[in-house]
Amino acid sequence: MLVALAPPVAANGPRKLYPTVEGAQAQRSNVLTRAAGTDPSLTYQGGVDGIGVTTGAPQVYVVFWGAQWGTATPPGSTHFSNDTAGVAPRVEALLAGIGTNDEHWSGVMTQYCEGVPAGTITCPSIAPHVPYPMGGVLAGTWNDTGAVVPAAATYSQLASEALRAAAHFGNTTPASNRNAQYVIVSPKGTHPDGFGAGGGFCAWHSYVSTSAGDIAFTNLPYLPDSGVSCGVNFVNPGSAGVLDGVSIVEGHEYAETITDQNPSGGWLDNQGLENADKCAWVNSGPGRAQNVPLATGTFAMQSTWSNDGSACLIAHETWGVPGLPDDFVVNLAPRTGFANPGGSVETELSATTITGNPQPVDLSASGVPLDTDVFFSPASISSDDISSVTIATSDTTPFGTYPITLTVTGAVTRSATFVLSVGGPAAPLADGVPVTGISGAADSAQYWYLDVPASQDLVDISLSGGSGDADLYVRRGAPPSPDVFDCKSASGSNLEACLQYANGGGRLYVLVYGAQPFAEVTLTNASAFPIPVFTGSPERWLEGSAGTRVYFWITVPPGKRRLTVRTSGTHGDVDLYVRRAGLPGPIANLCASERRGRRGESCRISDPLGGSYYIVIQGYTDFNHLTLRATYH
């Protein structure tokens, strides 16, 4: 018999969404942020209801929900007649395999903890850490297939099913649910919480408060229904990759639940991303999604964020193993900085004991450029302490990029690298005037500044063209660096964009940074006060002189099939440009219409991603009596 639990506290709780493949790629290629970014690290948020992370052996209970799964053969198994892709046995095998075969994927999560102040980056050894899940995390499965489930279950219905699952498994006290999570797997053809119907996600996790404690649960839809958008063949080709997304997505949700059990009280970065969000749908480089062998099979898995490596890692040594010798890790914040000759930069070096006991350590620096000094305050600390580091250049320090190694020596030796860029003053940028032919070496830093008038609302700064790989960073009031910035765009190519809200004008600093050697890159910028346009409502009687730009924007909901933008009634010749999440122009645009003569221009964008689309009309000649219309359907 099921024991009744108290209902969820709200009909809609704190979902942490896992975007589709397209959504994650759009986030990387169109950086749009109002928040200031200062460090890529996750920080502890202080917990919710006293819970930050999973601190005991993780227990995952899986519910296959709904009569639409069909008949289980043999009875009680997870082989259902309507599960044509084999999702159910794959989920069961994955969770039974996590923590087996000496896998190190789970080791990444063990560096995170609770019981530390909010804002903590590195966990001391005495704090309660996420444990390594020895021998699998699957605690039970339930075929709750007695009734047909809604075609589009709401948040409240999913939460209620999680409560029923807790009662089914006998977890009726806060203690029994402290380290538990419940995965509600919906059948083929359903759309839980809008999945596959414009929702723009592959899964999410949340929690609800009940008389049996806080219940952590995951909404896991039938992922093959969304094809490549939710990971089909993301790692493996052909039939071997049909269920890639199932293991990638459920692994993602499991990793985020144990490091942020009650969202958002666990570990998040300054943009609100959890440890797996930062590495979602990465398909290249060391942090790419790849196959992980477990005792129950080989599974496509994504990497997760490691604070101590400042990177997406697919494997990591386990923290907190008892009986190991004294050891510590070292962290820098920030890790990069820029100075004119004669200037200085500062960073904080923190040492944190991870096994054994704290110990005294000495600090030193190497790789320091000519006529530059490094000062530690204090010069000797313990392996659970912080030293402020000042790197002071002189008027004769040569221009260049210098990786400075900061070494911490005790019973063991650990080090971290600070990248110092020394260069001349930032060069001015003129509004709308591109800078061409920019080239640089790996780790090179080149700076510009742009004075934005108070009359402008948006500033768009973009990179394009050339070869190699340059990244773009923007910061208000001071030069940015690769880990101190207001906006970052680092796509792995030279197609970068930062759209900044001007907030009353002021000086913006721009950094073009060499992720790899690059050449002949173009830097462009534009500022505007866009006018909103609404679908079907025309903007009439537009006019301007040759070279004039008039900006507009429209918000397109997810799931639309086409966005169409047209001009008509032209007395004169104009050009039309459209771009998502950025101010468009002749160089940076998603669609350009440049027909010469007094003819209307038209841009059509099929299957547009949801979000803000910006439109510009640019006068090729003087123009008047122009009408603009934007529609989507």
XYZ file of C-alpha atoms in Angstrom:
633
model
C 0.000 0.000 0.000
C 1.253 3.483 -0.827
C 1.751 5.886 2.062
C 0.371 9.348 1.295
C 2.933 12.141 1.352
C 2.286 15.856 1.528
C 1.768 17.455 -1.904
C 4.410 19.615 -3.600
C 4.810 23.109 -2.188
C 4.094 24.656 -5.607
C 2.681 23.702 -8.973
C 5.876 24.890 -10.641
C 9.237 24.329 -8.987
C 12.875 25.231 -9.660
C 13.571 23.337 -12.890
C 17.208 23.088 -14.049
C 16.841 22.480 -17.785
C 19.193 20.504 -20.045
C 18.969 22.270 -23.444
C 18.739 20.525 -26.777
C 21.859 20.177 -28.923
C 20.771 23.183 -31.007
C 20.002 25.225 -27.914
C 23.425 24.574 -26.382
C 25.177 25.449 -29.638
C 23.162 28.666 -29.945
C 24.155 29.653 -26.422
C 27.814 29.217 -27.308
C 27.649 31.073 -30.635
C 25.422 33.938 -29.471
C 26.626 35.184 -26.105
C 23.981 37.489 -24.638
C 24.272 38.373 -20.960
C 23.347 41.125 -18.553
C 25.405 39.612 -15.720
C 29.053 40.270 -14.992
C 31.316 37.227 -15.272
C 34.427 37.067 -13.134
C 35.502 33.436 -12.981
C 34.504 30.188 -14.728
C 34.512 28.252 -11.438
C 31.475 26.812 -9.726
C 30.828 28.263 -6.277
C 28.800 26.863 -3.406
C 25.423 28.583 -3.050
C 24.837 27.833 0.646
C 22.246 25.051 0.370
C 18.434 24.987 0.401
C 16.688 23.527 3.459
C 20.152 22.627 4.733
C 20.890 20.509 1.628
C 23.597 21.387 -0.893
C 24.931 18.108 -2.295
C 24.383 14.385 -1.891
C 26.636 13.364 1.009
C 25.769 9.675 1.441
C 25.775 6.824 -1.052
C 23.663 8.083 -4.003
C 20.411 6.155 -4.439
C 18.574 6.473 -7.743
C 15.022 5.118 -8.055
C 13.597 4.830 -11.573
C 9.909 4.922 -12.472
C 8.665 3.843 -15.907
C 5.425 5.782 -15.844
C 2.300 5.063 -17.842
C 0.384 2.288 -19.568
C 1.765 3.546 -22.886
C 4.981 1.593 -22.186
C 3.031 -1.559 -23.041
C 3.526 -5.050 -21.636
C 6.708 -6.098 -19.824
C 8.147 -9.408 -21.053
C 8.889 -11.234 -18.861
C 6.573 -9.618 -16.282
C 8.418 -7.299 -13.927
C 11.289 -6.687 -16.360
C 12.044 -3.406 -18.119
C 11.592 -4.853 -21.620
C 8.338 -3.201 -22.734
C 6.402 -3.959 -25.911
C 6.097 -0.268 -26.894
C 9.683 0.669 -26.021
C 10.922 0.085 -29.556
C 14.224 1.897 -29.003
C 15.055 0.066 -25.763
C 15.198 3.155 -23.545
C 14.106 1.438 -20.318
C 16.791 -1.290 -20.153
C 19.416 1.263 -21.179
C 18.533 3.589 -18.288
C 18.529 0.645 -15.884
C 21.935 -0.608 -17.093
C 23.513 2.849 -16.947
C 22.518 3.489 -13.338
C 23.497 -0.037 -12.298
C 26.921 0.583 -13.886
C 27.848 4.028 -12.512
C 30.492 3.429 -9.852
C 31.692 0.103 -11.311
C 34.647 -1.021 -13.441
C 36.889 1.500 -11.613
C 35.328 4.270 -13.707
C 36.719 7.757 -13.081
C 33.782 9.695 -14.594
C 32.219 9.855 -11.125
C 35.477 11.145 -9.651
C 34.860 14.648 -11.041
C 31.836 15.157 -8.788
C 33.636 14.056 -5.609
C 35.514 17.388 -5.365
C 32.268 19.191 -4.419
C 30.914 19.446 -0.889
C 28.592 21.262 1.508
C 29.013 22.694 4.993
C 31.219 25.504 3.673
C 30.474 29.236 3.270
C 28.545 30.412 0.217
C 31.034 31.478 -2.455
C 33.507 28.682 -1.682
C 35.410 27.419 -4.750
C 37.567 24.606 -3.347
C 36.393 22.193 -0.616
C 38.575 21.408 2.405
C 39.056 17.770 3.317
C 36.967 18.107 6.498
C 33.811 19.161 4.599
C 31.176 16.547 3.639
C 31.992 15.678 0.012
C 29.950 13.994 -2.692
C 30.973 10.342 -2.257
C 32.190 7.964 -4.922
C 29.225 5.654 -5.787
C 30.745 2.247 -5.147
C 29.002 -0.599 -6.978
C 26.275 1.294 -8.852
C 23.627 3.849 -7.914
C 20.456 2.042 -9.014
C 18.379 1.527 -5.857
C 15.173 0.260 -7.455
C 12.816 0.332 -10.451
C 9.025 0.566 -10.543
C 6.857 -0.236 -13.552
C 3.964 2.101 -12.739
C 2.076 1.159 -15.900
C -1.434 0.610 -14.606
C -2.931 3.773 -16.048
C -2.494 5.949 -19.112
C -0.475 9.068 -18.325
C -1.288 12.513 -19.761
C 0.013 13.283 -23.228
C 1.643 16.418 -21.771
C 2.084 15.916 -18.039
C 2.490 19.118 -16.014
C 5.202 19.854 -13.484
C 2.740 19.146 -10.681
C 1.798 15.757 -12.152
C 5.472 14.785 -12.499
C 6.190 15.903 -8.937
C 3.208 13.939 -7.656
C 4.520 10.827 -9.399
C 7.874 11.333 -7.660
C 6.046 11.460 -4.319
C 4.180 8.264 -5.187
C 7.516 6.648 -6.040
C 9.016 7.623 -2.685
C 6.050 6.034 -0.938
C 6.243 2.936 -3.184
C 9.879 2.397 -2.230
C 9.156 2.973 1.472
C 11.106 6.235 1.700
C 8.743 8.053 4.035
C 11.174 9.997 6.246
C 13.593 12.865 5.609
C 16.501 10.553 6.429
C 15.466 7.995 3.786
C 15.219 10.702 1.119
C 18.356 12.649 2.046
C 20.538 10.960 -0.603
C 17.785 9.685 -2.916
C 16.642 10.904 -6.312
C 13.707 9.724 -8.418
C 13.818 9.528 -12.230
C 10.378 9.722 -13.860
C 10.740 8.219 -17.366
C 7.806 8.978 -19.659
C 6.720 6.701 -22.532
C 7.113 7.157 -26.256
C 4.946 9.819 -27.855
C 4.322 11.902 -24.726
C 5.446 15.473 -24.015
C 6.055 15.866 -20.278
C 6.171 19.582 -19.390
C 6.296 20.531 -23.076
C 9.136 18.233 -24.174
C 9.464 18.165 -27.963
C 6.658 20.699 -28.398
C 8.639 23.918 -28.285
C 9.969 23.370 -24.762
C 13.572 23.519 -25.930
C 14.908 20.957 -23.432
C 15.843 17.281 -23.209
C 15.311 16.800 -19.452
C 15.346 18.679 -16.165
C 15.714 18.068 -12.448
C 13.972 19.704 -9.505
C 12.795 19.015 -5.950
C 9.634 19.341 -3.830
C 9.204 19.625 -0.058
C 7.015 16.999 1.646
C 6.356 15.472 5.042
C 8.987 12.867 4.065
C 11.631 15.526 3.469
C 12.725 17.144 0.228
C 12.215 14.875 -2.793
C 14.764 15.308 -5.626
C 13.459 14.137 -8.990
C 14.183 14.191 -12.737
C 11.820 14.564 -15.680
C 13.324 12.186 -18.281
C 11.202 12.130 -21.474
C 11.408 9.476 -24.190
C 14.494 11.038 -25.769
C 14.649 9.183 -29.140
C 11.423 11.027 -30.029
C 13.543 14.186 -30.476
C 16.221 12.510 -32.608
C 19.527 14.350 -32.940
C 18.186 17.301 -30.899
C 18.540 15.134 -27.782
C 21.620 13.146 -28.712
C 20.821 10.379 -31.188
C 24.223 9.437 -32.742
C 25.994 12.217 -30.815
C 28.959 9.898 -30.105
C 28.406 6.673 -32.027
C 27.200 6.311 -35.646
C 24.360 4.154 -36.896
C 22.349 1.821 -34.694
C 25.059 1.875 -32.008
C 24.276 5.548 -31.326
C 20.468 5.548 -31.215
C 20.564 5.617 -27.391
C 23.577 7.922 -27.013
C 21.325 10.713 -25.798
C 19.688 8.520 -23.168
C 22.925 7.864 -21.292
C 24.311 11.373 -21.910
C 21.172 13.101 -20.642
C 20.479 10.849 -17.650
C 24.169 10.971 -16.701
C 23.925 14.780 -16.912
C 20.875 14.907 -14.621
C 22.377 12.444 -12.128
C 25.623 14.465 -11.921
C 23.753 17.724 -11.410
C 21.439 16.289 -8.770
C 24.280 15.012 -6.586
C 26.094 18.386 -6.834
C 22.953 20.587 -6.623
C 20.378 18.364 -4.971
C 17.914 21.160 -4.140
C 18.315 23.679 -6.969
C 19.850 26.172 -6.675
C 21.584 25.654 -3.343
C 24.518 23.550 -4.556
C 27.321 24.347 -6.988
C 26.716 26.846 -9.822
C 28.802 29.325 -11.805
C 28.105 33.047 -12.017
C 25.729 32.500 -14.958
C 23.614 29.965 -12.999
C 25.030 26.904 -14.792
C 25.497 23.620 -12.921
C 28.497 21.307 -13.301
C 27.085 19.410 -16.304
C 25.461 22.468 -17.936
C 28.912 23.977 -18.522
C 29.874 20.952 -20.637
C 26.540 20.235 -22.364
C 26.766 18.739 -25.858
C 30.504 19.329 -26.320
C 31.621 17.291 -29.346
C 35.297 18.232 -29.716
C 38.423 18.676 -27.609
C 39.463 16.885 -24.399
C 36.078 17.527 -22.752
C 34.018 16.047 -25.588
C 31.282 13.489 -24.970
C 32.687 9.993 -25.371
C 32.200 6.320 -24.491
C 32.755 5.268 -20.865
C 33.073 1.511 -20.132
C 31.122 0.309 -17.075
C 30.539 -3.198 -15.755
C 27.075 -3.179 -17.367
C 28.193 -2.007 -20.822
C 29.773 0.939 -22.616
C 27.819 4.200 -22.515
C 28.081 7.558 -24.270
C 28.640 10.132 -21.519
C 29.319 13.850 -21.397
C 32.089 15.480 -19.392
C 31.371 17.598 -16.310
C 33.048 20.703 -14.937
C 36.079 20.376 -12.662
C 36.951 23.420 -10.566
C 40.476 22.256 -9.815
C 41.214 21.738 -13.520
C 39.123 24.722 -14.675
C 37.899 22.526 -17.544
C 35.323 19.969 -18.656
C 36.703 16.549 -17.679
C 35.487 13.064 -18.543
C 37.527 11.541 -15.690
C 39.081 12.627 -12.386
C 40.731 11.003 -9.394
C 38.438 10.482 -6.396
C 38.730 13.024 -3.594
C 38.573 12.216 0.081
C 39.949 8.680 -0.064
C 40.905 7.786 3.545
C 44.417 6.677 4.466
C 46.222 8.684 1.791
C 49.240 10.905 2.603
C 49.028 14.660 3.179
C 48.114 16.428 -0.061
C 46.584 19.679 -1.245
C 45.449 21.469 -4.393
C 46.115 25.018 -5.578
C 43.708 27.467 -7.208
C 44.103 30.989 -8.677
C 41.369 33.582 -9.094
C 41.741 35.210 -11.546
C 44.145 33.198 -13.714
C 44.935 35.921 -16.264
C 45.602 39.661 -16.296
C 46.739 42.599 -18.444
C 49.063 45.475 -17.554
C 50.694 48.375 -19.346
C 54.448 48.603 -18.658
C 54.783 50.039 -15.164
C 51.397 48.674 -14.074
C 50.505 45.712 -11.874
C 47.906 42.961 -11.595
C 46.656 40.997 -8.609
C 45.370 37.499 -8.011
C 44.617 35.277 -5.036
C 46.375 31.945 -4.567
C 44.484 29.466 -2.386
C 45.741 26.111 -1.127
C 43.246 23.508 0.111
C 44.000 20.246 1.895
C 42.301 17.307 0.168
C 43.748 14.329 2.077
C 45.705 13.974 5.276
C 46.443 16.978 7.473
C 47.129 20.681 6.816
C 50.830 21.539 6.511
C 53.027 24.644 6.183
C 53.934 25.501 2.577
C 56.264 27.972 0.839
C 55.445 30.052 -2.240
C 57.630 30.929 -5.232
C 57.326 32.129 -8.844
C 59.119 31.309 -12.096
C 58.776 32.398 -15.715
C 58.587 36.045 -14.611
C 59.293 38.522 -17.466
C 62.215 40.950 -17.480
C 62.042 43.818 -14.957
C 58.984 42.382 -13.210
C 58.558 41.388 -9.560
C 56.136 38.993 -7.852
C 55.099 39.637 -4.239
C 53.262 37.155 -1.979
C 51.388 38.374 1.090
C 52.041 36.370 3.203
C 55.015 34.539 1.671
C 54.392 31.339 3.696
C 50.949 29.901 4.401
C 49.338 26.619 5.409
C 47.780 24.230 2.925
C 44.355 25.581 3.959
C 45.064 29.283 3.464
C 45.188 32.156 0.951
C 47.975 34.476 -0.201
C 47.455 37.692 -2.166
C 49.782 37.854 -5.176
C 50.868 41.110 -6.836
C 52.727 41.019 -10.171
C 54.388 44.415 -10.715
C 55.867 45.338 -14.093
C 58.223 48.256 -14.797
C 58.458 50.833 -17.571
C 61.024 48.574 -19.283
C 59.050 45.304 -19.163
C 58.744 44.154 -22.815
C 55.386 43.692 -24.482
C 54.370 40.048 -24.584
C 52.395 37.213 -23.022
C 54.028 35.454 -20.090
C 52.847 32.241 -18.381
C 54.076 32.683 -14.797
C 54.247 29.505 -12.702
C 53.287 29.988 -9.039
C 54.616 27.052 -7.026
C 53.477 25.849 -3.598
C 55.950 23.558 -1.809
C 55.312 21.417 1.254
C 55.384 17.630 1.660
C 54.386 17.688 -2.029
C 54.753 20.373 -4.697
C 51.801 21.818 -6.550
C 51.643 24.718 -9.008
C 49.268 26.911 -10.990
C 49.854 29.179 -13.982
C 48.963 32.855 -14.232
C 49.058 34.289 -17.770
C 50.277 37.900 -17.749
C 49.817 40.035 -20.874
C 51.909 43.208 -21.117
C 51.015 45.673 -23.847
C 50.347 49.230 -24.834
C 47.246 51.254 -24.052
C 43.965 50.099 -25.565
C 43.248 51.578 -29.009
C 40.003 53.469 -29.660
C 37.132 51.899 -31.613
C 34.872 54.085 -33.712
C 31.175 53.201 -33.793
C 30.414 51.142 -36.890
C 33.971 51.249 -38.246
C 35.544 47.748 -38.582
C 39.145 46.955 -37.644
C 40.613 44.573 -40.219
C 43.719 42.428 -40.484
C 44.057 41.538 -36.781
C 46.581 38.739 -36.225
C 48.173 37.230 -33.142
C 49.891 34.257 -31.537
C 48.383 31.785 -29.091
C 47.720 33.484 -25.721
C 48.237 36.937 -27.289
C 46.047 39.789 -26.000
C 45.061 42.889 -28.000
C 42.835 45.606 -26.543
C 40.478 48.319 -27.768
C 37.986 50.598 -26.078
C 34.657 52.033 -27.182
C 32.936 55.055 -25.637
C 29.192 54.444 -25.809
C 26.830 57.446 -25.654
C 24.035 57.443 -23.104
C 21.488 57.521 -25.939
C 22.358 53.959 -27.011
C 20.709 50.884 -25.483
C 22.650 47.999 -27.088
C 26.221 47.512 -28.246
C 27.183 44.581 -30.468
C 30.841 43.635 -30.853
C 31.783 40.821 -33.253
C 34.728 38.943 -34.724
C 34.682 37.284 -38.142
C 36.830 36.061 -41.006
C 40.478 35.122 -41.146
C 42.043 31.876 -39.994
C 42.921 30.219 -36.689
C 40.983 30.766 -33.473
C 40.527 34.107 -31.717
C 38.160 34.658 -28.762
C 36.304 37.817 -27.766
C 35.930 39.347 -24.282
C 34.177 42.588 -23.263
C 34.136 44.419 -19.923
C 32.744 47.737 -18.748
C 35.137 50.218 -17.140
C 38.317 48.077 -17.119
C 40.212 45.742 -19.476
C 38.870 42.157 -19.468
C 40.853 38.928 -19.354
C 39.888 35.323 -20.167
C 38.504 34.894 -16.645
C 37.455 38.460 -15.761
C 34.810 39.708 -18.195
C 31.236 40.872 -18.633
C 30.809 38.963 -21.897
C 32.772 36.055 -23.368
C 32.451 34.469 -26.816
C 34.728 31.476 -27.453
C 33.189 29.217 -30.079
C 36.294 27.436 -31.387
C 36.335 29.581 -34.548
C 36.589 33.294 -35.343
C 32.815 33.776 -35.406
C 32.334 35.507 -32.057
C 29.745 37.978 -30.802
C 29.002 39.911 -27.610
C 25.757 41.833 -27.315
C 25.959 44.219 -24.337
C 23.318 46.373 -22.719
C 24.749 49.880 -22.592
C 22.959 50.867 -19.352
C 23.452 54.596 -19.794
C 26.622 54.558 -21.862
C 30.229 54.552 -20.692
C 33.498 52.967 -21.752
C 33.650 49.341 -22.863
C 36.979 47.518 -23.208
C 37.392 44.783 -25.834
C 39.951 41.961 -25.794
C 40.805 39.818 -28.812
C 42.586 36.806 -27.329
C 44.489 34.105 -29.168
C 42.972 30.766 -28.197
C 45.221 29.498 -31.027
C 47.365 31.458 -33.517
C 45.091 33.524 -35.777
C 45.378 35.926 -38.717
C 43.378 38.493 -40.721
C 40.427 38.649 -38.323
C 37.946 41.542 -38.493
C 36.563 43.279 -35.392
C 33.254 45.123 -35.855
C 30.958 47.029 -33.541
C 27.598 48.743 -33.671
C 25.431 50.516 -31.101
C 21.709 51.181 -31.332
C 18.430 51.826 -29.597
C 16.233 49.179 -31.305
C 12.498 49.713 -31.759
C 10.282 46.691 -30.987
C 8.163 45.351 -33.832
C 5.249 42.977 -33.383
C 4.229 40.208 -35.719
C 1.978 41.503 -38.477
C 2.086 45.147 -37.306
C 3.877 47.317 -39.886
C 6.321 50.114 -39.142
C 5.458 52.861 -41.657
C 6.886 56.131 -42.962
C 10.487 55.200 -42.194
C 13.070 57.552 -43.663
C 16.780 58.329 -43.547
C 19.812 59.446 -45.478
C 22.391 57.293 -47.268
C 24.352 55.260 -44.682
C 21.670 55.646 -41.992
C 20.871 52.526 -39.979
C 17.509 52.024 -38.275
C 17.301 49.085 -35.823
C 14.332 46.960 -34.734
C 13.846 43.735 -32.765
C 11.226 41.017 -32.506
C 10.912 38.101 -30.071
C 10.194 34.767 -31.772
C 8.715 31.997 -29.558
C 10.241 28.490 -29.764
C 8.722 26.028 -32.208
C 7.898 28.431 -35.064
C 8.464 27.276 -38.642
C 9.427 30.545 -40.320
C 10.345 34.163 -39.636
C 9.774 36.575 -42.544
C 10.966 40.202 -42.641
C 10.067 42.485 -45.593
C 10.377 46.107 -46.671
C 8.063 47.768 -49.183
C 7.041 51.145 -50.567
C 10.629 52.348 -50.915
C 11.406 55.808 -52.236
C 15.134 55.165 -52.439
C 17.335 52.085 -52.031
C 17.839 50.267 -48.711
C 19.485 47.038 -47.579
C 17.995 44.646 -45.024
C 19.902 42.513 -42.469
C 18.601 40.110 -39.794
C 20.501 38.379 -36.980
C 19.629 36.391 -33.852
C 20.928 37.718 -30.501
C 23.106 40.352 -32.153
C 22.935 43.609 -34.081
C 23.210 42.762 -37.797
C 25.160 44.434 -40.551
C 26.836 43.631 -43.872
C 29.476 41.438 -42.171
C 27.574 39.813 -39.280
C 24.092 38.607 -40.181
C 21.875 35.569 -40.418
C 20.177 36.885 -43.555
C 21.070 39.736 -45.932
C 18.920 41.252 -48.699
C 20.816 43.796 -50.836
C 18.892 44.120 -54.103
C 19.912 47.265 -55.917
C 17.248 49.687 -57.081
C 13.973 50.808 -55.619
C 12.708 47.356 -54.787
C 11.562 45.767 -51.564
C 13.937 43.553 -49.577
C 12.996 40.218 -47.982
C 14.568 37.814 -45.479
C 13.091 34.398 -44.682
C 14.507 32.229 -41.885
C 13.233 28.651 -41.654
C 12.850 26.867 -38.296
C 14.101 29.848 -36.279
C 15.385 29.206 -32.782
C 13.370 30.979 -30.125
C 14.695 34.319 -28.891
C 15.347 37.905 -29.949
C 15.995 38.681 -33.624
C 17.436 42.072 -34.530
C 16.681 43.834 -37.827
C 18.468 46.748 -39.459
C 17.473 48.832 -42.469
C 20.523 50.552 -43.941
C 20.199 53.329 -46.488
C 22.137 52.648 -49.672
C 20.718 55.971 -50.838
C 18.427 58.481 -49.151
C 15.038 56.843 -48.516
C 11.548 57.709 -47.267
C 7.984 56.335 -47.109
C 9.393 52.884 -46.229
C 7.299 50.157 -44.552
C 8.773 47.274 -42.511
C 6.780 44.161 -41.600
C 7.920 41.079 -39.615
C 5.836 37.901 -39.195
C 6.349 34.392 -37.852
C 4.187 31.293 -37.923
